[in-house]
Amino acid sequence: MIQSRKSMLDRLIEINKLGAVVFWRPDELVMLLGYLPCWGLSFLVVTLNGTPVLYVPEAEPQDILPKDIVVETYPWGILDCADPWQVLFEKIRQQLIKDAVQHKAVSFIRHIGGTAPCRMCGEQPPLPASLICCLEKIGNGGYADITQQLLKLYDYKTKEDIAGLKIAHRVAAKAVEKFYECVRPGIGEKEVAAEVEAAVQQTTGTTGVEFARAWAMIQSGQNTCDAGRYNRTSGKEIKQGELVLMEIGICVNGYWADITRTISSGNPTCLHEKLFDTVATAQEKAIAVMRPGVLMAEVDLAARQHIAAAGWAHLYNHALGHQVGFRYHDPGPVLSPHSMAVLEEGMVLTIEPGIYGKEVGGGVRIEDNVLVTANGIELLSAYGKYTR
């Protein structure tokens, strides 16, 4: 278990007088163990003064299990067990009894949704409808809600997390390179998306990459006018001299990068260049003020004021950014005009100003991922951004 994260969790358990905390979301398991489950049915139980135990279904691949934690299996995925969930819950009860915390409260984040996908990400994991109710009654001490304190764990990336994020951004660089390489008149948005996603998939098995997936959304021409509201790939063919925007979420070993790039499919017009330069400078101004203790609203304002000065404030219709790393969109405060939160060391945030509208013939967004360090920032996505 990641020791610095374990220390944070131990303090939460002690301060709140808990017996145990339970985790099962894939992003939680990545955060605590560096482990991205296959089925999304693994449960980590951390008790007061006890040894953490990871419960996994028997169908979970053995080669992906973390090496530095006690692992127990339960009979999910086999034919001769009438109710595997009751077996799991009883195992957890016995752990609480063994660690003498069965009379203390148990905590976890109650909602099932709002999570990153597992490796088998074609559908939601088949968790039982009674999961929350059963976990609330797993011990004799009932349930204690420390949701906000548990969500706060997402704000801080450890050195192990940063190493994982740098691998994810190394893969993201290949996606950006392939995007620039593919965009040309005559190719379809869907073909560009397919090429980019294939480039990410092909990194699987290379140094440090055991799992890699990408969701590339390509918009061109008039489709980019809506890129501030939503992103999606269509069957449209890219025409000469159009703006082409790629929004991409990339998951590598459970760590996420969230990147946007915009390019012209030919010689950019003077208006395209002005749009691009305005957005790029707005992003630079926002990053320049980032450091621990700075209000998130102040970072947003730095970008928003520059776009307003160029006369396009009405065409910038979203917040500047959000936290990222364990999910495509991590929980926690965002960079917005009304945010009263401050930047903290260990946060990773997107910085993604944009301008979109029919009156300017399309949309431009540039999105990078920035780590807040003790003394300033580190740009994790330091790779190309240009119109053409």
CSV table of C-alpha atoms in Angstrom, one decimal:
chain,number,residue,atom,x,y,z
A,1,MET,CA,0.0,0.0,0.0
A,2,ILE,CA,1.3,3.5,-0.8
A,3,GLN,CA,2.7,4.4,2.6
A,4,SER,CA,2.2,8.2,2.4
A,5,ARG,CA,-1.5,7.6,1.5
A,6,LYS,CA,-1.8,5.0,4.3
A,7,SER,CA,-0.6,7.5,6.8
A,8,MET,CA,-3.2,10.0,5.6
A,9,LEU,CA,-5.9,7.4,6.0
A,10,ASP,CA,-4.7,6.3,9.4
A,11,ARG,CA,-5.1,9.8,10.6
A,12,LEU,CA,-8.6,10.1,9.3
A,13,ILE,CA,-9.6,6.8,11.0
A,14,GLU,CA,-8.1,7.9,14.3
A,15,ILE,CA,-9.5,11.5,14.2
A,16,ASN,CA,-13.0,10.2,13.4
A,17,LYS,CA,-12.8,7.3,15.9
A,18,LEU,CA,-13.6,4.8,13.1
A,19,GLY,CA,-13.1,1.1,13.1
A,20,ALA,CA,-12.5,0.8,9.3
A,21,VAL,CA,-12.8,2.4,5.9
A,22,VAL,CA,-13.9,0.5,2.8
A,23,PHE,CA,-13.0,1.3,-0.7
A,24,TRP,CA,-14.1,-0.4,-4.0
A,25,ARG,CA,-14.1,2.2,-6.8
A,26,PRO,CA,-11.3,1.6,-9.3
A,27,ASP,CA,-10.0,5.2,-8.8
A,28,GLU,CA,-9.8,4.7,-5.0
A,29,LEU,CA,-7.9,1.5,-5.5
A,30,VAL,CA,-5.4,3.2,-7.9
A,31,MET,CA,-5.0,6.0,-5.4
A,32,LEU,CA,-4.4,3.7,-2.4
A,33,LEU,CA,-2.7,0.7,-4.0
A,34,GLY,CA,-1.6,1.7,-7.5
A,35,TYR,CA,-4.0,-1.2,-8.6
A,36,LEU,CA,-6.5,-0.9,-11.4
A,37,PRO,CA,-8.9,-3.8,-11.1
A,38,CYS,CA,-10.1,-5.9,-14.0
A,39,TRP,CA,-13.7,-6.6,-12.9
A,40,GLY,CA,-14.3,-3.6,-10.6
A,41,LEU,CA,-15.4,-5.9,-7.8
A,42,SER,CA,-12.4,-5.6,-5.5
A,43,PHE,CA,-12.8,-4.3,-2.0
A,44,LEU,CA,-10.0,-2.8,0.2
A,45,VAL,CA,-10.7,-2.7,4.0
A,46,VAL,CA,-8.4,-0.6,6.2
A,47,THR,CA,-9.0,-1.0,9.9
A,48,LEU,CA,-7.7,0.9,12.9
A,49,ASN,CA,-4.3,-0.6,13.9
A,50,GLY,CA,-4.9,-3.6,11.7
A,51,THR,CA,-3.4,-5.0,8.5
A,52,PRO,CA,-5.3,-3.7,5.3
A,53,VAL,CA,-6.9,-6.5,3.3
A,54,LEU,CA,-7.8,-6.5,-0.4
A,55,TYR,CA,-10.7,-8.8,-1.3
A,56,VAL,CA,-10.9,-9.8,-4.9
A,57,PRO,CA,-13.2,-12.0,-6.9
A,58,GLU,CA,-11.8,-15.4,-7.8
A,59,ALA,CA,-12.1,-14.4,-11.5
A,60,GLU,CA,-9.7,-11.5,-11.1
A,61,PRO,CA,-6.4,-11.9,-13.0
A,62,GLN,CA,-3.6,-12.8,-10.6
A,63,ASP,CA,-0.9,-11.0,-12.5
A,64,ILE,CA,-2.4,-7.5,-11.9
A,65,LEU,CA,-2.8,-7.9,-8.2
A,66,PRO,CA,-0.6,-5.6,-6.0
A,67,LYS,CA,2.3,-7.3,-4.3
A,68,ASP,CA,2.6,-5.5,-1.0
A,69,ILE,CA,-0.8,-6.2,0.6
A,70,VAL,CA,-2.7,-9.1,2.0
A,71,VAL,CA,-5.1,-10.4,-0.7
A,72,GLU,CA,-8.1,-12.7,-0.1
A,73,THR,CA,-10.5,-14.0,-2.6
A,74,TYR,CA,-14.3,-14.5,-2.6
A,75,PRO,CA,-16.2,-16.9,-4.9
A,76,TRP,CA,-17.5,-14.5,-7.5
A,77,GLY,CA,-17.6,-15.8,-11.0
A,78,ILE,CA,-18.0,-19.5,-10.1
A,79,LEU,CA,-21.1,-21.6,-10.5
A,80,ASP,CA,-21.4,-23.3,-7.1
A,81,CYS,CA,-21.9,-20.3,-4.9
A,82,ALA,CA,-25.5,-19.1,-4.4
A,83,ASP,CA,-24.6,-15.7,-3.0
A,84,PRO,CA,-21.0,-14.6,-3.3
A,85,TRP,CA,-21.7,-11.2,-1.8
A,86,GLN,CA,-22.7,-12.7,1.6
A,87,VAL,CA,-19.4,-14.6,1.5
A,88,LEU,CA,-17.6,-11.3,1.0
A,89,PHE,CA,-19.5,-9.4,3.7
A,90,GLU,CA,-18.9,-12.2,6.2
A,91,LYS,CA,-15.2,-12.1,5.4
A,92,ILE,CA,-15.1,-8.4,6.1
A,93,ARG,CA,-17.1,-8.9,9.4
A,94,GLN,CA,-14.5,-11.4,10.5
A,95,GLN,CA,-11.7,-9.0,9.7
A,96,LEU,CA,-13.4,-6.4,11.9
A,97,ILE,CA,-13.7,-8.9,14.7
A,98,LYS,CA,-10.1,-10.1,14.4
A,99,ASP,CA,-8.9,-6.4,14.6
A,100,ALA,CA,-11.3,-5.8,17.5
A,101,VAL,CA,-13.1,-2.9,15.8
A,102,GLN,CA,-16.5,-4.5,15.2
A,103,HIS,CA,-18.1,-2.0,17.7
A,104,LYS,CA,-16.7,1.0,16.0
A,105,ALA,CA,-18.3,2.8,13.0
A,106,VAL,CA,-17.3,2.0,9.4
A,107,SER,CA,-17.1,4.7,6.7
A,108,PHE,CA,-17.0,4.8,2.9
A,109,ILE,CA,-18.2,7.1,0.1
A,110,ARG,CA,-21.9,6.0,-0.1
A,111,HIS,CA,-22.7,6.7,-3.8
A,112,ILE,CA,-21.8,4.0,-6.3
A,113,GLY,CA,-21.5,6.2,-9.4
A,114,GLY,CA,-19.0,9.0,-10.2
A,115,THR,CA,-16.1,6.7,-10.7
A,116,ALA,CA,-13.4,5.9,-13.2
A,117,PRO,CA,-13.9,2.7,-15.2
A,118,CYS,CA,-12.2,-0.6,-14.5
A,119,ARG,CA,-10.2,-2.5,-17.1
A,120,MET,CA,-13.4,-4.3,-18.2
A,121,CYS,CA,-14.9,-0.9,-19.0
A,122,GLY,CA,-17.6,-1.9,-21.5
A,123,GLU,CA,-20.2,-1.8,-18.7
A,124,GLN,CA,-20.6,-0.9,-15.1
A,125,PRO,CA,-19.4,-3.6,-12.6
A,126,PRO,CA,-22.3,-5.8,-11.5
A,127,LEU,CA,-22.3,-4.5,-7.9
A,128,PRO,CA,-25.4,-5.6,-5.9
A,129,ALA,CA,-28.2,-3.1,-5.4
A,130,SER,CA,-28.0,-3.7,-1.7
A,131,LEU,CA,-24.3,-2.9,-1.5
A,132,ILE,CA,-24.6,0.4,0.4
A,133,CYS,CA,-27.1,-1.0,2.9
A,134,CYS,CA,-25.0,-4.1,3.6
A,135,LEU,CA,-21.8,-2.2,4.1
A,136,GLU,CA,-23.6,0.2,6.5
A,137,LYS,CA,-24.5,-2.8,8.6
A,138,ILE,CA,-21.2,-4.7,8.3
A,139,GLY,CA,-20.2,-4.0,11.9
A,140,ASN,CA,-22.0,-3.2,15.1
A,141,GLY,CA,-21.0,0.4,15.2
A,142,GLY,CA,-23.0,1.5,12.2
A,143,TYR,CA,-21.9,4.0,9.5
A,144,ALA,CA,-20.1,7.3,9.9
A,145,ASP,CA,-20.1,9.8,7.0
A,146,ILE,CA,-16.7,11.3,6.4
A,147,THR,CA,-17.3,11.6,2.6
A,148,GLN,CA,-15.7,15.1,2.3
A,149,GLN,CA,-12.6,14.0,4.1
A,150,LEU,CA,-12.3,10.9,1.9
A,151,LEU,CA,-12.8,12.9,-1.2
A,152,LYS,CA,-10.0,15.3,0.0
A,153,LEU,CA,-7.6,12.4,-0.5
A,154,TYR,CA,-7.9,12.9,-4.3
A,155,ASP,CA,-6.5,16.4,-4.0
A,156,TYR,CA,-3.0,15.2,-3.2
A,157,LYS,CA,-0.8,13.3,-5.6
A,158,THR,CA,2.0,11.3,-4.0
A,159,LYS,CA,5.4,10.7,-5.6
A,160,GLU,CA,4.1,7.3,-6.7
A,161,ASP,CA,1.1,9.0,-8.3
A,162,ILE,CA,3.2,11.6,-10.0
A,163,ALA,CA,5.4,8.8,-11.5
A,164,GLY,CA,2.2,7.1,-12.8
A,165,LEU,CA,0.9,10.4,-14.2
A,166,LYS,CA,4.1,11.0,-16.1
A,167,ILE,CA,3.8,7.6,-17.8
A,168,ALA,CA,0.2,8.6,-18.7
A,169,HIS,CA,1.4,11.9,-20.2
A,170,ARG,CA,4.2,10.2,-22.1
A,171,VAL,CA,1.5,8.1,-23.8
A,172,ALA,CA,-0.7,11.3,-24.3
A,173,ALA,CA,2.2,12.9,-26.1
A,174,LYS,CA,2.0,10.1,-28.7
A,175,ALA,CA,-1.7,10.7,-29.1
A,176,VAL,CA,-1.1,14.4,-29.7
A,177,GLU,CA,1.7,13.6,-32.2
A,178,LYS,CA,-0.7,11.2,-34.1
A,179,PHE,CA,-3.4,13.9,-34.1
A,180,TYR,CA,-1.1,16.4,-35.7
A,181,GLU,CA,0.1,13.8,-38.2
A,182,CYS,CA,-3.4,12.7,-39.3
A,183,VAL,CA,-5.3,16.0,-39.7
A,184,ARG,CA,-5.6,16.9,-43.4
A,185,PRO,CA,-8.3,17.8,-45.9
A,186,GLY,CA,-10.3,14.8,-47.0
A,187,ILE,CA,-10.0,12.6,-43.8
A,188,GLY,CA,-13.0,12.1,-41.6
A,189,GLU,CA,-13.3,13.0,-38.0
A,190,LYS,CA,-13.9,9.4,-37.2
A,191,GLU,CA,-10.7,8.3,-39.0
A,192,VAL,CA,-8.6,10.7,-37.0
A,193,ALA,CA,-10.2,9.5,-33.7
A,194,ALA,CA,-9.5,5.9,-34.7
A,195,GLU,CA,-5.9,6.6,-35.5
A,196,VAL,CA,-5.3,8.5,-32.3
A,197,GLU,CA,-7.0,5.8,-30.1
A,198,ALA,CA,-5.0,3.1,-31.9
A,199,ALA,CA,-1.7,5.0,-31.2
A,200,VAL,CA,-2.5,4.9,-27.5
A,201,GLN,CA,-3.6,1.2,-27.5
A,202,GLN,CA,-0.4,0.3,-29.2
A,203,THR,CA,1.7,1.5,-26.3
A,204,THR,CA,0.3,-1.4,-24.2
A,205,GLY,CA,3.2,-3.6,-23.2
A,206,THR,CA,5.9,-1.0,-23.7
A,207,THR,CA,8.0,0.2,-20.8
A,208,GLY,CA,5.8,1.0,-17.8
A,209,VAL,CA,2.5,0.6,-19.7
A,210,GLU,CA,0.4,-2.5,-18.8
A,211,PHE,CA,-3.0,-0.9,-19.6
A,212,ALA,CA,-3.7,2.0,-22.0
A,213,ARG,CA,-7.0,3.3,-23.4
A,214,ALA,CA,-8.1,6.6,-25.0
A,215,TRP,CA,-11.3,8.3,-25.7
A,216,ALA,CA,-10.6,10.8,-28.6
A,217,MET,CA,-13.3,13.2,-29.6
A,218,ILE,CA,-12.6,15.1,-32.9
A,219,GLN,CA,-14.6,18.1,-34.1
A,220,SER,CA,-13.9,20.1,-37.2
A,221,GLY,CA,-15.1,23.3,-38.9
A,222,GLN,CA,-18.6,24.3,-37.7
A,223,ASN,CA,-18.6,21.4,-35.2
A,224,THR,CA,-15.9,23.1,-33.2
A,225,CYS,CA,-18.4,25.9,-32.4
A,226,ASP,CA,-20.0,23.6,-29.9
A,227,ALA,CA,-16.8,22.3,-28.4
A,228,GLY,CA,-17.3,24.6,-25.3
A,229,ARG,CA,-20.6,22.7,-24.6
A,230,TYR,CA,-19.8,19.1,-25.5
A,231,ASN,CA,-17.3,17.0,-27.4
A,232,ARG,CA,-18.1,14.3,-29.9
A,233,THR,CA,-16.8,12.7,-33.1
A,234,SER,CA,-19.0,12.7,-36.2
A,235,GLY,CA,-18.8,11.2,-39.7
A,236,LYS,CA,-18.0,14.7,-41.1
A,237,GLU,CA,-15.1,15.0,-43.5
A,238,ILE,CA,-12.5,17.6,-42.7
A,239,LYS,CA,-12.3,20.4,-45.3
A,240,GLN,CA,-9.3,22.6,-46.3
A,241,GLY,CA,-8.4,25.3,-43.8
A,242,GLU,CA,-10.8,24.3,-41.1
A,243,LEU,CA,-10.1,24.4,-37.3
A,244,VAL,CA,-9.9,20.8,-35.9
A,245,LEU,CA,-10.1,20.2,-32.2
A,246,MET,CA,-9.3,17.1,-30.3
A,247,GLU,CA,-10.5,16.5,-26.7
A,248,ILE,CA,-9.0,13.3,-25.4
A,249,GLY,CA,-9.1,11.4,-22.1
A,250,ILE,CA,-6.3,8.8,-21.6
A,251,CYS,CA,-6.1,6.2,-18.9
A,252,VAL,CA,-2.8,4.5,-18.4
A,253,ASN,CA,-2.5,1.9,-15.6
A,254,GLY,CA,-5.4,3.8,-13.9
A,255,TYR,CA,-3.9,7.3,-14.1
A,256,TRP,CA,-5.6,9.9,-16.3
A,257,ALA,CA,-4.5,12.6,-18.6
A,258,ASP,CA,-7.0,15.1,-20.1
A,259,ILE,CA,-5.7,17.0,-23.1
A,260,THR,CA,-7.1,19.3,-25.8
A,261,ARG,CA,-5.3,20.5,-28.9
A,262,THR,CA,-6.5,22.6,-31.9
A,263,ILE,CA,-5.0,22.7,-35.3
A,264,SER,CA,-5.9,24.0,-38.8
A,265,SER,CA,-6.3,21.6,-41.7
A,266,GLY,CA,-4.3,23.9,-44.0
A,267,ASN,CA,-2.9,27.3,-43.9
A,268,PRO,CA,-4.6,29.0,-40.9
A,269,THR,CA,-6.4,32.3,-41.6
A,270,CYS,CA,-5.4,35.5,-39.8
A,271,LEU,CA,-8.6,35.0,-37.6
A,272,HIS,CA,-7.6,31.4,-36.7
A,273,GLU,CA,-4.1,32.6,-35.7
A,274,LYS,CA,-5.5,35.4,-33.6
A,275,LEU,CA,-7.9,33.0,-31.9
A,276,PHE,CA,-5.1,30.5,-31.2
A,277,ASP,CA,-2.7,33.2,-29.9
A,278,THR,CA,-5.4,34.6,-27.6
A,279,VAL,CA,-6.2,31.2,-26.1
A,280,ALA,CA,-2.5,30.2,-25.8
A,281,THR,CA,-1.6,33.5,-24.1
A,282,ALA,CA,-4.6,33.2,-21.7
A,283,GLN,CA,-3.4,29.8,-20.7
A,284,GLU,CA,0.1,31.0,-20.1
A,285,LYS,CA,-1.2,33.9,-18.0
A,286,ALA,CA,-3.2,31.5,-15.8
A,287,ILE,CA,-0.3,29.0,-15.4
A,288,ALA,CA,2.0,31.9,-14.5
A,289,VAL,CA,0.0,32.8,-11.3
A,290,MET,CA,-0.3,29.2,-10.1
A,291,ARG,CA,1.4,28.2,-6.8
A,292,PRO,CA,0.2,26.9,-3.4
A,293,GLY,CA,-2.1,29.3,-1.6
A,294,VAL,CA,-3.5,31.1,-4.7
A,295,LEU,CA,-7.2,31.3,-5.0
A,296,MET,CA,-8.6,29.1,-7.8
A,297,ALA,CA,-10.8,32.1,-8.8
A,298,GLU,CA,-7.6,34.2,-9.3
A,299,VAL,CA,-6.2,31.6,-11.8
A,300,ASP,CA,-9.5,31.6,-13.7
A,301,LEU,CA,-9.5,35.4,-13.8
A,302,ALA,CA,-6.0,35.6,-15.3
A,303,ALA,CA,-7.2,33.7,-18.4
A,304,ARG,CA,-10.7,35.2,-18.5
A,305,GLN,CA,-9.4,38.8,-18.4
A,306,HIS,CA,-7.1,38.2,-21.3
A,307,ILE,CA,-9.9,36.7,-23.5
A,308,ALA,CA,-12.2,39.6,-22.5
A,309,ALA,CA,-9.6,42.1,-23.5
A,310,ALA,CA,-9.5,40.6,-26.9
A,311,GLY,CA,-13.2,41.1,-27.2
A,312,TRP,CA,-14.3,37.5,-26.9
A,313,ALA,CA,-15.5,37.2,-23.3
A,314,HIS,CA,-19.0,36.2,-24.5
A,315,LEU,CA,-17.5,33.3,-26.4
A,316,TYR,CA,-15.7,31.7,-23.4
A,317,ASN,CA,-18.5,29.7,-21.8
A,318,HIS,CA,-16.9,27.3,-19.2
A,319,ALA,CA,-14.7,27.2,-16.2
A,320,LEU,CA,-10.9,27.2,-16.7
A,321,GLY,CA,-10.3,23.7,-15.4
A,322,HIS,CA,-10.7,20.9,-12.9
A,323,GLN,CA,-8.7,18.4,-11.0
A,324,VAL,CA,-7.5,15.3,-12.8
A,325,GLY,CA,-5.4,12.2,-12.3
A,326,PHE,CA,-7.4,9.3,-10.7
A,327,ARG,CA,-10.4,10.1,-12.9
A,328,TYR,CA,-11.0,12.0,-16.1
A,329,HIS,CA,-12.5,14.6,-13.8
A,330,ASP,CA,-11.3,14.2,-10.2
A,331,PRO,CA,-13.7,15.3,-7.4
A,332,GLY,CA,-12.8,18.5,-5.7
A,333,PRO,CA,-13.1,22.3,-6.3
A,334,VAL,CA,-12.6,23.6,-9.9
A,335,LEU,CA,-11.0,26.7,-11.4
A,336,SER,CA,-14.0,28.9,-11.8
A,337,PRO,CA,-14.9,32.6,-11.3
A,338,HIS,CA,-16.7,31.8,-8.0
A,339,SER,CA,-14.4,29.2,-6.4
A,340,MET,CA,-13.2,30.1,-2.9
A,341,ALA,CA,-10.8,27.2,-2.8
A,342,VAL,CA,-7.0,27.6,-3.0
A,343,LEU,CA,-4.3,25.7,-4.8
A,344,GLU,CA,-2.5,23.1,-2.7
A,345,GLU,CA,0.8,21.2,-3.2
A,346,GLY,CA,0.1,17.9,-4.9
A,347,MET,CA,-3.0,19.0,-6.9
A,348,VAL,CA,-3.1,18.3,-10.6
A,349,LEU,CA,-5.4,20.5,-12.6
A,350,THR,CA,-6.4,21.1,-16.2
A,351,ILE,CA,-5.9,24.6,-17.6
A,352,GLU,CA,-8.2,24.8,-20.7
A,353,PRO,CA,-9.4,28.2,-21.8
A,354,GLY,CA,-11.3,28.4,-25.1
A,355,ILE,CA,-13.2,30.6,-27.5
A,356,TYR,CA,-16.1,29.2,-29.6
A,357,GLY,CA,-18.7,30.6,-31.9
A,358,LYS,CA,-20.2,30.9,-35.3
A,359,GLU,CA,-19.1,34.5,-35.5
A,360,VAL,CA,-15.4,33.4,-35.4
A,361,GLY,CA,-16.0,30.4,-37.6
A,362,GLY,CA,-15.3,27.7,-35.1
A,363,GLY,CA,-13.7,27.1,-31.8
A,364,VAL,CA,-10.2,26.8,-30.2
A,365,ARG,CA,-9.3,25.2,-26.9
A,366,ILE,CA,-5.9,24.4,-25.5
A,367,GLU,CA,-5.8,22.1,-22.5
A,368,ASP,CA,-2.8,21.1,-20.4
A,369,ASN,CA,-2.3,19.3,-17.1
A,370,VAL,CA,-0.4,21.1,-14.3
A,371,LEU,CA,1.0,19.8,-11.1
A,372,VAL,CA,1.2,22.2,-8.2
A,373,THR,CA,4.5,21.8,-6.4
A,374,ALA,CA,5.9,23.2,-3.2
A,375,ASN,CA,7.3,26.3,-4.9
A,376,GLY,CA,5.2,26.6,-8.1
A,377,ILE,CA,4.1,24.2,-10.8
A,378,GLU,CA,5.3,21.5,-13.2
A,379,LEU,CA,3.7,21.2,-16.6
A,380,LEU,CA,3.0,17.5,-17.2
A,381,SER,CA,1.9,17.9,-20.8
A,382,ALA,CA,4.8,19.9,-22.2
A,383,TYR,CA,4.3,18.9,-25.8
A,384,GLY,CA,3.3,20.7,-29.0
A,385,LYS,CA,0.5,23.1,-29.5
A,386,TYR,CA,0.2,25.1,-32.8
A,387,THR,CA,-2.3,26.0,-35.5
A,388,ARG,CA,-0.2,24.4,-38.3
